[in-house]
Amino acid sequence: MAISLGDMAVGETGKVTGFNKTNLVYRKKLLAMGLTPGAVFSVTRYAPMGDPIEISVRGFALSLRKDEAAVLLVEKV
């Protein structure tokens, strides 16, 4: 079942399953950053106001704004 990255809690692990079709600009940026379908990541932390979200993917830390994170479709692992 695909959910949004923003629905995951700190410490949870997920896998990218696809992208929301509404914003192709962010999709290209996310692909360039290594968030390809099948990529496994963990949620590291949320900023105090909830934006941005920091995840650990492919050995590096990546911070995403809420609107960028909303493009990702993920599932919990």
JSON list of C-alpha atoms in Angstrom, two decimals, residues 3-19 33-46 53-62 64 69 72-77:
[
{"chain": "A", "resi": 3, "resn": "ILE", "atom": "CA", "xyz": [1.62, 6.15, 1.40]},
{"chain": "A", "resi": 4, "resn": "SER", "atom": "CA", "xyz": [3.21, 9.60, 1.51]},
{"chain": "A", "resi": 5, "resn": "LEU", "atom": "CA", "xyz": [6.64, 10.09, 3.03]},
{"chain": "A", "resi": 6, "resn": "GLY", "atom": "CA", "xyz": [5.11, 12.64, 5.43]},
{"chain": "A", "resi": 7, "resn": "ASP", "atom": "CA", "xyz": [2.98, 9.87, 6.97]},
{"chain": "A", "resi": 8, "resn": "MET", "atom": "CA", "xyz": [6.04, 8.04, 8.29]},
{"chain": "A", "resi": 9, "resn": "ALA", "atom": "CA", "xyz": [7.47, 8.47, 11.79]},
{"chain": "A", "resi": 10, "resn": "VAL", "atom": "CA", "xyz": [11.09, 9.03, 12.77]},
{"chain": "A", "resi": 11, "resn": "GLY", "atom": "CA", "xyz": [13.01, 5.75, 12.78]},
{"chain": "A", "resi": 12, "resn": "GLU", "atom": "CA", "xyz": [10.73, 3.98, 10.30]},
{"chain": "A", "resi": 13, "resn": "THR", "atom": "CA", "xyz": [12.17, 2.39, 7.18]},
{"chain": "A", "resi": 14, "resn": "GLY", "atom": "CA", "xyz": [10.52, 2.59, 3.79]},
{"chain": "A", "resi": 15, "resn": "LYS", "atom": "CA", "xyz": [10.97, 1.84, 0.13]},
{"chain": "A", "resi": 16, "resn": "VAL", "atom": "CA", "xyz": [10.21, 4.14, -2.81]},
{"chain": "A", "resi": 17, "resn": "THR", "atom": "CA", "xyz": [7.43, 2.59, -4.91]},
{"chain": "A", "resi": 18, "resn": "GLY", "atom": "CA", "xyz": [6.78, 5.41, -7.36]},
{"chain": "A", "resi": 19, "resn": "PHE", "atom": "CA", "xyz": [5.90, 9.06, -7.84]},
{"chain": "A", "resi": 33, "resn": "MET", "atom": "CA", "xyz": [19.13, 12.55, -5.92]},
{"chain": "A", "resi": 34, "resn": "GLY", "atom": "CA", "xyz": [18.94, 8.74, -5.94]},
{"chain": "A", "resi": 35, "resn": "LEU", "atom": "CA", "xyz": [15.30, 8.28, -4.95]},
{"chain": "A", "resi": 36, "resn": "THR", "atom": "CA", "xyz": [14.55, 5.70, -7.60]},
{"chain": "A", "resi": 37, "resn": "PRO", "atom": "CA", "xyz": [11.83, 3.04, -7.32]},
{"chain": "A", "resi": 38, "resn": "GLY", "atom": "CA", "xyz": [13.08, 0.33, -4.98]},
{"chain": "A", "resi": 39, "resn": "ALA", "atom": "CA", "xyz": [15.45, 2.60, -3.02]},
{"chain": "A", "resi": 40, "resn": "VAL", "atom": "CA", "xyz": [15.32, 1.85, 0.71]},
{"chain": "A", "resi": 41, "resn": "PHE", "atom": "CA", "xyz": [15.51, 4.76, 3.16]},
{"chain": "A", "resi": 42, "resn": "SER", "atom": "CA", "xyz": [14.90, 5.57, 6.82]},
{"chain": "A", "resi": 43, "resn": "VAL", "atom": "CA", "xyz": [13.32, 8.69, 8.29]},
{"chain": "A", "resi": 44, "resn": "THR", "atom": "CA", "xyz": [16.00, 10.41, 10.39]},
{"chain": "A", "resi": 45, "resn": "ARG", "atom": "CA", "xyz": [14.14, 13.44, 11.72]},
{"chain": "A", "resi": 46, "resn": "TYR", "atom": "CA", "xyz": [11.61, 16.17, 11.15]},
{"chain": "A", "resi": 53, "resn": "ILE", "atom": "CA", "xyz": [12.06, 15.98, 6.51]},
{"chain": "A", "resi": 54, "resn": "GLU", "atom": "CA", "xyz": [15.50, 14.36, 6.72]},
{"chain": "A", "resi": 55, "resn": "ILE", "atom": "CA", "xyz": [15.95, 10.82, 5.40]},
{"chain": "A", "resi": 56, "resn": "SER", "atom": "CA", "xyz": [18.95, 8.54, 5.09]},
{"chain": "A", "resi": 57, "resn": "VAL", "atom": "CA", "xyz": [19.20, 6.95, 1.65]},
{"chain": "A", "resi": 58, "resn": "ARG", "atom": "CA", "xyz": [22.10, 5.24, -0.14]},
{"chain": "A", "resi": 59, "resn": "GLY", "atom": "CA", "xyz": [24.54, 6.19, 2.62]},
{"chain": "A", "resi": 60, "resn": "PHE", "atom": "CA", "xyz": [23.84, 9.93, 2.78]},
{"chain": "A", "resi": 61, "resn": "ALA", "atom": "CA", "xyz": [21.42, 12.29, 4.52]},
{"chain": "A", "resi": 62, "resn": "LEU", "atom": "CA", "xyz": [18.85, 14.05, 2.35]},
{"chain": "A", "resi": 64, "resn": "LEU", "atom": "CA", "xyz": [13.22, 17.24, 1.53]},
{"chain": "A", "resi": 69, "resn": "ALA", "atom": "CA", "xyz": [8.22, 14.70, -0.16]},
{"chain": "A", "resi": 72, "resn": "LEU", "atom": "CA", "xyz": [7.14, 10.35, -3.41]},
{"chain": "A", "resi": 73, "resn": "LEU", "atom": "CA", "xyz": [4.99, 7.26, -3.01]},
{"chain": "A", "resi": 74, "resn": "VAL", "atom": "CA", "xyz": [6.49, 4.90, -0.44]},
{"chain": "A", "resi": 75, "resn": "GLU", "atom": "CA", "xyz": [5.68, 1.77, 1.52]},
{"chain": "A", "resi": 76, "resn": "LYS", "atom": "CA", "xyz": [6.87, 0.81, 4.97]},
{"chain": "A", "resi": 77, "resn": "VAL", "atom": "CA", "xyz": [9.42, -2.00, 5.14]}
]
